[in-house]
Amino acid sequence: MLGLMQDWPLLCHKIIDYAATQHGEREIVTRSIEGPIVRTNYAQIRVRAKKVSQALDADGFKMGDRIATLGWNTARHMESWYGIMGIGAIYHTLNPRLFPEQLAWIMNHAEDKAILTDLSFVPILEAIADKVPSLQKIIVLTDEAHLPKDSKLQLEAYETWIGGHDGDFEWMQFDENTACGMCYTSGTTGDPKGVVYSHRSNVLHALISCQPDALGIGSNEVIMPVVPMFHANAWGIAHTAPMVGAKVVNPGALMDGASIYELLDSEKVSLTAAVPTVWLMLLAYLEESGKKLPHLKRVVIGGSACPRAMMEKFQNDYDVDVIHAWGMTEMSPIGTIGCLKPQYQGLTGAEKLDLQEKQGYAPFGVEMKVTDDENVELPWDGKTFGRLKVRGLAIANAYYGGAGEDQFDSESWFDTGDVAHINELGYMQITDRAKDVIKSGGEWISTIDLENLAVGHPDIQEAAVIGITHPRWDERPLLICIAKEGRQPSESDVLEFMEGKVAKWWMPNAVAFVDEIPHTATGKIQKIELRKQFSEYSFPDG
Ligand code: AMP
């Protein structure tokens, strides 16, 4: 017998309909690419999204077409997503930090038919547009007055493009499993791989992420996604915030400490989210300026491991709670969130930080396990680490075009490529990427644990650990550090600081000081590049 309940397809544009109906006046504030702070609200976003749908429809774009976006977090970017999805087309977010050739490769792979780009990225398109034969139209997310006049490309101003339409448009109706969004993984090895989100998975992901033990947001929240929309849907916030009617503050192109602080303060932001590198800049700015964060209550940190010292600073010096989270583009992206279960509510000081160094536990809709290389499940004891595998309602079941098949098994478990352990209460801790873990004498050493420890040293700004070939142990850890400005820690200072805090055989064999550590387009340390830089290195002791 089937249930007798209504069939109400989970379509993303229903989110913006809801926001416009119930929270129509709630603001979306943006530091615009042109400069000024601009304000709109959910009611206007819906009207303008419908104009985007009309404009796409008038230009002949159809269901299933990939429409690329190359933009920072702005209201225009947000409304264009909803407009694209509203005709059953697919927003395809491009990361402007990638090399132009990589972008061209990705656009060709996705066969993008049109692109909506920020003003700042027109030069990138000028370099690659003729290498993407599928591309029919370039719309610049600006008005006529700011449209570059001397471009060799045929550009159209977004405001003119949608300006000819009235917003009187019925969203198209289709199956909830229809594709709505696309994002390529940053691909530190091999070609980037395309993740294809569905309307259903995005709606369910938003429902999950607003829960109290996830992002825990409602209509009273003022949320600033510093994490870009091109990084795994701004961790879903472009859907979660309208679903609950939260005010959104978009930082646009400026993510330096002073610019971020200005918006946190003037818009009274209560929750924000980004990768650790962004917070390093904000904390440095706060330290220099002596400013405080009276409005901010919580900061979500993920994308790479949040250093303990960063949590301590936010919590002790600024009274801002850190929520450490883990996820992946392939998971829409939320995988685990570091909220405290009742058993942990009483934790304070160092014990609380010990727990917060873990990436948290999985919400409803995410199953996870750790296995050894033979796919045998390992115990949840908080120490036995192995390959982290996941399945769930907003997790990829394949990559676009069938790439990376070996990461998915017949029972839908997706091999994340991360190495982790899980404790008795379900809290997971990433110890490494499978390809970065150091294999020393048949045992594994976690590079993330060593990095987190090293950045706790008062003179160290950033740290990365890589394995260096060793004649006796296969590999041994080399700690690579950037010293804080004006400080000159020595190798023995750093090693003494670490001693006793990790197992003796995990201690780095040496420390190298550098001026720069390379990062990927999504802010992760680029270990491949570091390994290349240190390919000739050998330890002083042989
Ligand atoms: P992306 O798809 O670009 O978001 O990258 C996903 C990968 O980032 C994961 O597989 C992890 O390796 C890493 N990652 C994300 N969040 C964390 C975290 N909190 N701690 C450690 N690694 C993380």
Coordinates of C-alpha atoms and ligand atoms in Angstrom, one line a residue:
M1 CA 0.0 0.0 0.0
L2 CA 1.3 3.5 -0.9
G3 CA 1.0 6.4 1.5
L4 CA -1.8 8.9 0.8
M5 CA 0.3 12.0 1.1
Q6 CA 0.8 14.7 -1.6
D7 CA 3.6 14.4 -4.1
W8 CA 5.5 17.7 -3.6
P9 CA 8.7 17.5 -5.6
L10 CA 11.7 18.9 -3.8
L11 CA 12.7 21.6 -6.3
C12 CA 15.2 24.3 -5.4
H13 CA 13.1 27.2 -6.6
K14 CA 10.6 26.3 -4.0
I15 CA 13.2 27.5 -1.5
I16 CA 13.3 31.0 -2.9
D17 CA 9.5 31.0 -3.2
Y18 CA 9.2 30.2 0.4
A19 CA 11.8 32.9 1.4
A20 CA 10.0 35.5 -0.7
T21 CA 6.6 34.6 0.8
Q22 CA 7.5 34.2 4.5
H23 CA 10.6 36.4 4.8
G24 CA 10.3 38.7 1.8
E25 CA 11.8 41.7 3.5
R26 CA 14.8 39.9 5.0
E27 CA 17.9 41.5 3.6
I28 CA 20.7 40.3 1.4
V29 CA 23.6 42.7 1.7
T30 CA 26.5 42.6 -0.7
R31 CA 29.8 44.3 -1.0
S32 CA 29.4 44.8 -4.8
I33 CA 32.2 44.2 -7.3
E34 CA 31.7 47.8 -8.4
G35 CA 32.5 48.9 -4.8
P36 CA 29.5 50.1 -2.8
I37 CA 27.5 48.0 -0.3
V38 CA 24.1 47.1 -2.0
R39 CA 21.0 45.9 -0.3
T40 CA 18.2 43.7 -1.6
N41 CA 15.8 41.2 -0.1
Y42 CA 14.3 37.8 -0.7
A43 CA 11.2 39.2 -2.5
Q44 CA 13.3 41.1 -4.9
I45 CA 15.7 38.1 -5.4
R46 CA 12.7 36.0 -6.5
V47 CA 11.5 38.6 -9.0
R48 CA 14.9 39.0 -10.5
A49 CA 15.6 35.2 -10.5
K50 CA 12.4 34.9 -12.6
K51 CA 13.7 37.6 -14.9
V52 CA 16.9 35.5 -15.3
S53 CA 14.7 32.5 -16.2
Q54 CA 12.8 34.6 -18.7
A55 CA 16.0 35.9 -20.3
L56 CA 17.5 32.4 -20.6
D57 CA 14.3 31.1 -22.1
A58 CA 14.1 34.0 -24.6
D59 CA 17.7 33.2 -25.6
G60 CA 16.7 29.6 -26.3
F61 CA 18.5 28.0 -23.4
K62 CA 16.7 24.9 -22.2
M63 CA 16.4 22.2 -19.5
G64 CA 19.7 20.4 -18.9
D65 CA 21.9 23.2 -20.4
R66 CA 24.9 24.0 -18.4
I67 CA 25.1 27.7 -17.6
A68 CA 28.4 28.6 -16.0
T69 CA 28.9 31.2 -13.3
L70 CA 32.3 32.8 -12.5
G71 CA 31.6 35.0 -9.6
W72 CA 32.1 36.0 -6.0
N73 CA 29.3 35.8 -3.4
T74 CA 26.9 38.5 -4.4
A75 CA 23.1 38.9 -4.6
R76 CA 23.3 38.8 -8.4
H77 CA 25.1 35.5 -8.3
M78 CA 22.5 34.1 -5.9
E79 CA 19.5 35.2 -7.9
S80 CA 21.1 33.9 -11.2
W81 CA 21.4 30.4 -9.6
Y82 CA 17.7 30.4 -8.9
G83 CA 16.8 31.7 -12.3
I84 CA 19.0 29.0 -14.0
M85 CA 17.5 26.2 -11.9
G86 CA 14.0 27.6 -12.5
I87 CA 14.0 26.5 -16.1
G88 CA 15.6 23.1 -15.3
A89 CA 19.0 24.3 -16.5
I90 CA 22.2 23.7 -14.5
Y91 CA 24.3 26.3 -12.7
H92 CA 27.9 25.3 -13.1
T93 CA 30.2 27.2 -10.7
L94 CA 33.7 27.9 -11.8
N95 CA 36.6 28.7 -9.5
P96 CA 38.4 31.8 -10.7
R97 CA 41.5 30.8 -8.7
L98 CA 42.2 28.0 -11.2
F99 CA 44.5 28.5 -14.1
P100 CA 42.7 29.7 -17.3
E101 CA 43.7 26.5 -19.1
Q102 CA 42.1 24.4 -16.3
L103 CA 38.9 26.6 -16.5
A104 CA 38.8 26.0 -20.3
W105 CA 39.2 22.3 -19.7
I106 CA 36.4 22.2 -17.2
M107 CA 34.0 24.3 -19.4
N108 CA 34.7 22.1 -22.3
H109 CA 34.1 19.0 -20.3
A110 CA 30.8 20.4 -19.0
E111 CA 29.9 21.8 -22.4
D112 CA 28.8 25.1 -20.9
K113 CA 26.5 27.1 -23.2
A114 CA 26.6 30.4 -21.5
I115 CA 28.4 32.1 -18.7
L116 CA 27.6 34.8 -16.1
T117 CA 30.8 36.4 -15.0
D118 CA 31.9 39.1 -12.6
L119 CA 33.5 42.1 -14.0
S120 CA 36.8 41.2 -12.5
F121 CA 37.0 37.9 -14.5
V122 CA 36.4 39.3 -18.0
P123 CA 40.2 39.2 -18.7
I124 CA 40.1 35.4 -17.9
L125 CA 37.3 34.9 -20.4
E126 CA 39.1 37.0 -23.0
A127 CA 42.0 34.5 -22.7
I128 CA 39.8 31.3 -22.9
A129 CA 36.5 32.0 -24.6
D130 CA 37.7 31.0 -28.1
K131 CA 38.9 27.7 -26.7
V132 CA 35.3 26.8 -25.5
P133 CA 33.3 26.2 -28.7
S134 CA 30.1 25.4 -26.9
L135 CA 30.0 28.9 -25.4
Q136 CA 27.2 31.0 -27.0
K137 CA 26.8 33.9 -24.6
I138 CA 28.7 35.9 -22.1
I139 CA 26.8 38.0 -19.5
V140 CA 28.7 40.3 -17.2
L141 CA 27.1 40.6 -13.7
T142 CA 27.0 44.4 -13.8
D143 CA 25.1 47.2 -15.4
E144 CA 25.5 49.0 -18.7
A145 CA 27.6 51.8 -17.2
H146 CA 30.2 49.4 -15.9
L147 CA 30.3 47.0 -18.9
P148 CA 33.9 47.0 -20.4
K149 CA 33.6 48.9 -23.7
D150 CA 36.8 47.8 -25.4
S151 CA 36.6 44.0 -25.0
K152 CA 37.2 41.8 -28.0
L153 CA 34.3 39.6 -26.7
Q154 CA 30.7 40.3 -27.3
L155 CA 29.5 41.0 -23.7
E156 CA 26.1 41.7 -22.4
A157 CA 25.4 43.6 -19.1
Y158 CA 23.3 41.5 -16.7
E159 CA 21.0 44.4 -15.8
T160 CA 20.2 45.0 -19.5
W161 CA 19.8 41.3 -20.1
I162 CA 17.2 40.9 -17.4
G163 CA 15.9 44.4 -17.7
G164 CA 13.7 43.6 -20.7
H165 CA 11.7 41.1 -18.7
D166 CA 8.9 41.6 -16.1
G167 CA 9.4 38.6 -13.8
D168 CA 6.0 37.3 -14.5
F169 CA 7.1 33.7 -15.0
E170 CA 5.9 30.3 -13.8
W171 CA 8.8 28.1 -12.7
M172 CA 9.1 25.1 -14.8
Q173 CA 8.0 21.8 -13.3
F174 CA 10.0 18.6 -13.5
D175 CA 11.1 15.6 -11.5
E176 CA 13.0 16.4 -8.3
N177 CA 15.9 14.2 -9.4
T178 CA 16.6 16.6 -12.2
A179 CA 20.2 18.0 -12.2
C180 CA 20.4 21.6 -11.0
G181 CA 24.0 22.3 -10.2
M182 CA 27.5 21.3 -11.1
C183 CA 30.9 21.8 -9.5
Y184 CA 34.3 20.3 -10.3
T185 CA 36.5 19.0 -7.6
S186 CA 39.8 20.9 -7.3
G187 CA 41.7 17.8 -8.5
T188 CA 45.1 17.9 -6.9
T189 CA 45.9 14.8 -9.0
G190 CA 44.5 14.0 -12.4
D191 CA 41.8 15.9 -14.2
P192 CA 39.1 17.7 -12.2
K193 CA 35.9 15.6 -11.8
G194 CA 32.4 16.9 -12.1
V195 CA 29.9 16.6 -9.3
V196 CA 26.3 16.9 -10.4
Y197 CA 23.8 18.0 -7.7
S198 CA 20.0 17.3 -8.1
H199 CA 17.2 19.6 -6.9
R200 CA 16.3 16.9 -4.4
S201 CA 19.8 16.5 -3.0
N202 CA 20.2 20.3 -2.6
V203 CA 16.8 20.7 -0.9
L204 CA 17.5 17.8 1.5
H205 CA 21.0 19.1 2.2
A206 CA 19.6 22.5 3.1
L207 CA 17.0 20.9 5.4
I208 CA 19.7 18.9 7.1
S209 CA 22.2 21.8 7.5
C210 CA 19.8 24.2 9.2
Q211 CA 19.2 21.7 12.1
P212 CA 20.3 22.8 15.6
D213 CA 23.2 20.4 15.7
A214 CA 24.3 21.4 12.2
L215 CA 24.5 25.1 11.2
G216 CA 21.7 25.7 13.6
I217 CA 20.2 28.7 11.8
G218 CA 16.8 30.3 11.7
S219 CA 15.3 33.6 10.6
N220 CA 17.0 35.6 13.3
E221 CA 20.5 34.6 12.1
V222 CA 22.7 37.0 10.2
I223 CA 25.0 34.8 8.2
M224 CA 28.1 35.7 6.2
P225 CA 29.3 33.0 3.9
V226 CA 32.9 34.0 3.2
V227 CA 33.3 30.5 1.7
P228 CA 32.6 31.2 -2.0
M229 CA 29.6 29.9 -3.9
F230 CA 32.1 28.2 -6.2
H231 CA 33.4 26.1 -3.3
A232 CA 30.8 23.4 -2.9
N233 CA 27.7 25.7 -3.0
A234 CA 29.2 28.0 -0.3
W235 CA 28.8 24.9 1.9
G236 CA 25.1 25.0 1.0
I237 CA 24.4 28.4 2.5
A238 CA 22.9 29.8 -0.7
H239 CA 20.1 27.3 -0.2
T240 CA 20.0 27.0 3.6
A241 CA 19.8 30.7 4.4
P242 CA 16.7 31.4 2.2
M243 CA 15.1 28.1 3.5
V244 CA 15.0 29.6 7.0
G245 CA 14.8 33.3 6.0
A246 CA 18.2 34.2 7.5
K247 CA 19.8 37.6 6.5
V248 CA 22.8 37.0 4.2
V249 CA 25.9 39.2 4.1
N250 CA 27.9 38.6 0.9
P251 CA 31.6 39.7 1.1
G252 CA 32.0 40.0 -2.7
A253 CA 35.6 40.1 -3.8
L254 CA 37.3 41.4 -0.7
M255 CA 38.3 38.8 1.9
D256 CA 41.2 40.5 3.7
G257 CA 41.0 40.9 7.4
A258 CA 39.9 44.6 7.4
S259 CA 37.1 44.1 4.8
I260 CA 35.7 41.1 6.5
Y261 CA 35.8 42.8 9.9
E262 CA 34.0 45.8 8.5
L263 CA 31.0 43.7 7.4
L264 CA 31.0 41.5 10.5
D265 CA 30.7 44.7 12.5
S266 CA 28.5 47.0 10.5
E267 CA 26.0 44.2 9.6
K268 CA 26.1 42.6 13.0
V269 CA 26.9 39.2 11.6
S270 CA 26.1 36.3 14.1
L271 CA 27.4 33.3 12.1
T272 CA 30.1 33.1 9.4
A273 CA 31.9 30.3 7.6
A274 CA 35.2 29.9 5.7
V275 CA 38.5 27.9 5.4
P276 CA 41.2 28.5 8.0
T277 CA 43.4 30.7 5.8
V278 CA 40.6 33.4 5.8
W279 CA 40.5 33.3 9.6
L280 CA 44.3 33.7 9.8
M281 CA 43.9 37.0 8.0
L282 CA 41.0 38.2 10.2
L283 CA 42.8 37.2 13.5
A284 CA 46.0 38.9 12.4
Y285 CA 43.9 42.1 11.7
L286 CA 42.2 41.9 15.1
E287 CA 45.4 41.4 16.9
E288 CA 47.0 44.5 15.1
S289 CA 44.0 46.7 15.5
G290 CA 42.9 45.6 19.0
K291 CA 39.3 45.4 17.7
K292 CA 36.8 42.9 19.1
L293 CA 33.9 40.9 17.7
P294 CA 30.9 41.9 19.8
H295 CA 28.2 40.6 17.5
L296 CA 29.7 37.4 16.1
K297 CA 28.6 34.3 18.0
R298 CA 29.8 31.3 15.9
V299 CA 32.3 30.6 13.2
V300 CA 32.1 27.5 11.0
I301 CA 35.6 26.3 10.0
G302 CA 36.3 23.6 7.5
G303 CA 37.8 22.8 4.1
S304 CA 41.0 21.9 5.9
A305 CA 41.8 21.1 9.5
C306 CA 41.2 23.9 11.9
P307 CA 44.3 24.4 14.0
R308 CA 43.8 24.2 17.8
A309 CA 45.5 27.6 18.3
M310 CA 42.8 29.2 16.0
M311 CA 40.0 27.7 18.1
E312 CA 41.6 28.9 21.3
K313 CA 41.9 32.4 19.9
F314 CA 38.3 32.7 18.7
Q315 CA 36.9 31.2 21.9
N316 CA 39.2 32.6 24.6
D317 CA 40.0 36.0 23.2
Y318 CA 36.9 36.9 21.2
D319 CA 34.1 34.8 22.8
V320 CA 33.2 33.3 19.4
D321 CA 32.3 29.5 19.4
V322 CA 34.1 27.5 16.7
I323 CA 32.2 24.8 14.9
H324 CA 34.7 22.6 13.1
A325 CA 33.2 20.8 10.2
W326 CA 34.3 18.4 7.4
G327 CA 32.8 17.9 4.0
M328 CA 33.5 17.5 0.3
T329 CA 32.2 18.9 -3.0
E330 CA 30.9 15.3 -3.5
M331 CA 28.9 15.6 -0.3
S332 CA 27.0 18.8 -1.1
P333 CA 29.3 19.3 1.1
I334 CA 28.4 18.7 4.7
G335 CA 29.8 15.4 6.1
T336 CA 30.3 16.0 9.9
I337 CA 29.8 18.9 12.2
G338 CA 31.5 19.5 15.6
C339 CA 28.5 20.3 17.7
L340 CA 28.5 18.9 21.3
K341 CA 26.4 15.9 22.2
P342 CA 25.0 15.8 25.8
Q343 CA 27.9 13.6 26.9
Y344 CA 30.4 16.4 26.0
Q345 CA 28.4 19.4 27.1
G346 CA 30.4 19.8 30.3
L347 CA 33.8 19.9 28.6
T348 CA 35.9 23.0 29.2
G349 CA 39.5 24.2 28.5
A350 CA 41.9 21.7 27.0
E351 CA 39.5 18.8 27.0
K352 CA 37.0 20.8 25.0
L353 CA 39.7 21.7 22.5
D354 CA 40.7 18.1 22.3
L355 CA 37.2 17.2 21.2
Q356 CA 36.9 20.2 18.8
E357 CA 40.0 19.1 17.0
K358 CA 37.8 16.3 15.7
Q359 CA 35.7 17.2 12.7
G360 CA 32.5 16.2 14.5
Y361 CA 29.7 13.7 13.9
A362 CA 27.5 12.9 10.9
P363 CA 24.0 14.4 10.8
F364 CA 21.0 12.4 9.6
G365 CA 21.5 11.5 5.9
V366 CA 25.2 10.8 6.2
E367 CA 26.5 7.3 6.9
M368 CA 30.2 6.7 7.4
K369 CA 32.7 4.0 8.2
V370 CA 36.4 3.5 8.2
T371 CA 38.0 0.5 6.6
D372 CA 41.4 -1.0 6.0
D373 CA 42.8 -1.4 2.5
E374 CA 40.9 -4.7 2.2
N375 CA 37.6 -3.0 2.9
V376 CA 37.3 -4.6 6.4
E377 CA 35.4 -2.2 8.7
L378 CA 37.6 -0.8 11.6
P379 CA 36.3 -0.2 15.2
W380 CA 35.0 3.1 16.4
D381 CA 37.6 3.5 19.1
G382 CA 38.9 7.0 18.4
K383 CA 42.4 5.7 17.4
T384 CA 42.3 3.0 14.7
F385 CA 42.5 4.9 11.5
G386 CA 41.7 3.9 7.9
R387 CA 40.0 4.9 4.7
L388 CA 36.9 7.0 5.4
K389 CA 33.9 6.0 3.3
V390 CA 30.4 7.6 3.2
R391 CA 27.0 7.3 1.6
G392 CA 23.9 9.3 2.0
L393 CA 21.1 11.4 0.6
A394 CA 23.2 14.3 -0.8
I395 CA 26.4 12.3 -1.7
A396 CA 27.5 11.7 -5.3
N397 CA 26.9 8.3 -6.8
A398 CA 29.1 9.0 -9.8
Y399 CA 31.1 11.7 -11.4
Y400 CA 30.0 13.4 -14.6
G401 CA 31.0 11.4 -17.6
G402 CA 31.9 8.4 -15.5
A403 CA 35.4 9.5 -14.2
G404 CA 36.7 8.1 -10.9
E405 CA 34.6 4.9 -11.0
D406 CA 36.9 3.2 -8.6
Q407 CA 35.9 5.6 -5.8
F408 CA 32.3 4.1 -5.7
D409 CA 31.5 0.6 -4.7
S410 CA 28.5 -1.6 -5.5
E411 CA 26.8 -0.7 -2.1
S412 CA 27.1 3.0 -2.9
W413 CA 29.9 3.6 -0.5
F414 CA 32.1 6.5 -1.7
D415 CA 35.8 6.4 -0.8
T416 CA 36.5 10.0 0.3
G417 CA 40.3 9.6 -0.1
D418 CA 40.6 10.8 3.5
V419 CA 42.1 8.8 6.3
A420 CA 40.3 9.1 9.7
H421 CA 39.3 7.5 12.9
I422 CA 35.9 7.6 14.6
N423 CA 35.4 7.5 18.4
E424 CA 32.8 5.6 20.4
L425 CA 30.3 8.5 20.2
G426 CA 30.7 8.8 16.4
Y427 CA 33.1 11.8 16.3
M428 CA 35.3 11.5 13.3
Q429 CA 38.8 12.9 13.1
I430 CA 40.7 13.3 9.8
T431 CA 44.3 12.3 10.1
D432 CA 45.3 12.8 6.5
R433 CA 44.5 12.6 2.8
A434 CA 45.3 9.0 1.8
K435 CA 48.0 10.2 -0.5
D436 CA 49.6 12.4 2.1
V437 CA 49.9 10.0 5.0
I438 CA 53.5 9.2 5.9
K439 CA 54.3 5.5 6.0
S440 CA 57.1 5.0 8.4
G441 CA 58.4 1.5 9.2
G442 CA 55.0 0.0 8.2
E443 CA 53.0 2.4 10.4
W444 CA 51.2 5.6 9.5
I445 CA 52.0 9.0 10.7
S446 CA 49.3 11.8 10.5
T447 CA 50.6 14.9 8.9
I448 CA 47.6 16.9 10.0
D449 CA 48.3 16.1 13.7
L450 CA 51.9 17.3 13.3
E451 CA 50.8 20.5 11.5
N452 CA 48.2 21.4 14.1
L453 CA 50.8 20.9 16.8
A454 CA 53.4 23.0 15.1
V455 CA 51.2 26.0 14.5
G456 CA 50.5 26.1 18.2
H457 CA 54.1 27.4 18.6
P458 CA 53.9 31.1 19.2
D459 CA 56.4 32.0 16.4
I460 CA 54.9 29.8 13.7
Q461 CA 52.4 31.2 11.1
E462 CA 51.7 28.2 9.0
A463 CA 53.1 24.6 8.8
A464 CA 53.0 21.7 6.4
V465 CA 54.4 18.2 6.9
I466 CA 55.5 15.9 4.0
G467 CA 57.1 12.5 3.9
I468 CA 60.7 12.3 2.8
T469 CA 62.2 9.0 1.6
H470 CA 64.3 7.5 4.3
P471 CA 66.7 4.5 3.8
R472 CA 65.7 2.7 6.9
W473 CA 62.0 3.7 7.6
D474 CA 60.7 4.2 4.0
E475 CA 59.5 7.7 4.9
R476 CA 60.0 10.2 7.7
P477 CA 58.3 13.5 8.4
L478 CA 59.8 16.9 7.4
L479 CA 58.1 19.9 9.0
I480 CA 58.0 22.9 6.7
C481 CA 57.2 26.2 8.4
I482 CA 56.6 29.9 7.8
A483 CA 57.7 32.0 10.8
K484 CA 55.5 34.8 12.0
E485 CA 56.6 38.3 10.8
G486 CA 59.6 39.5 12.8
R487 CA 60.1 36.1 14.5
Q488 CA 63.0 33.7 14.0
P489 CA 62.3 30.4 15.7
S490 CA 65.1 27.8 15.4
E491 CA 64.7 24.2 14.5
S492 CA 65.4 23.1 18.0
D493 CA 62.9 25.6 19.5
V494 CA 60.1 24.1 17.4
L495 CA 61.1 20.5 18.0
E496 CA 61.4 21.1 21.8
F497 CA 57.9 22.6 21.7
M498 CA 56.5 19.5 20.0
E499 CA 58.3 16.9 22.1
G500 CA 56.1 15.0 24.5
K501 CA 53.0 16.1 22.8
V502 CA 53.1 13.3 20.1
A503 CA 54.5 9.8 20.0
K504 CA 58.3 9.9 19.8
W505 CA 58.4 8.1 16.5
W506 CA 56.1 10.7 15.0
M507 CA 58.5 13.6 15.7
P508 CA 59.7 15.3 12.5
N509 CA 63.3 14.4 11.5
A510 CA 63.9 18.0 10.6
V511 CA 62.4 21.5 10.2
A512 CA 62.7 23.6 7.1
F513 CA 61.8 27.3 7.1
V514 CA 60.2 28.8 4.0
D515 CA 58.7 32.2 3.0
E516 CA 55.6 30.7 1.3
I517 CA 53.6 27.5 1.4
P518 CA 51.6 26.8 -1.9
H519 CA 47.8 26.5 -1.7
T520 CA 45.2 25.1 -4.0
A521 CA 42.3 27.1 -5.4
T522 CA 40.2 26.1 -2.4
G523 CA 42.7 27.1 0.2
K524 CA 44.3 23.7 1.0
I525 CA 48.0 23.2 1.3
Q526 CA 49.3 21.9 -2.0
K527 CA 51.3 18.9 -0.9
I528 CA 52.1 17.8 -4.4
E529 CA 53.8 21.1 -5.1
L530 CA 55.7 20.9 -1.8
R531 CA 56.9 17.4 -2.5
K532 CA 58.2 18.6 -5.9
Q533 CA 60.0 21.5 -4.2
F534 CA 61.6 19.2 -1.7
S535 CA 62.2 16.3 -4.2
E536 CA 66.0 16.6 -3.8
Y537 CA 65.9 17.0 0.0
S538 CA 67.6 14.5 2.2
F539 CA 67.7 14.6 6.0
P540 CA 70.9 15.9 7.6
D541 CA 71.2 12.6 9.4
G542 CA 70.9 10.6 6.2
Ligands
AMP1 P1 36.6 20.1 -1.2 O1 35.8 19.2 -2.1 O2 37.4 21.1 -2.0 O3 35.8 20.8 -0.2 O4 37.7 19.2 -0.5 C1 37.3 18.2 0.4 C2 38.5 17.7 1.2 O5 38.9 18.8 2.0 C3 38.2 16.6 2.1 O6 38.2 15.4 1.5 C4 39.3 16.7 3.1 O7 40.5 16.2 2.7 C5 39.5 18.2 3.2 N1 38.7 18.8 4.4 C6 37.5 19.4 4.4 N2 37.2 19.8 5.6 C7 38.2 19.4 6.4 C8 38.5 19.5 7.8 N3 37.7 20.1 8.7 N4 39.6 19.0 8.3 C9 40.5 18.4 7.5 N5 40.3 18.2 6.2 C10 39.2 18.7 5.6

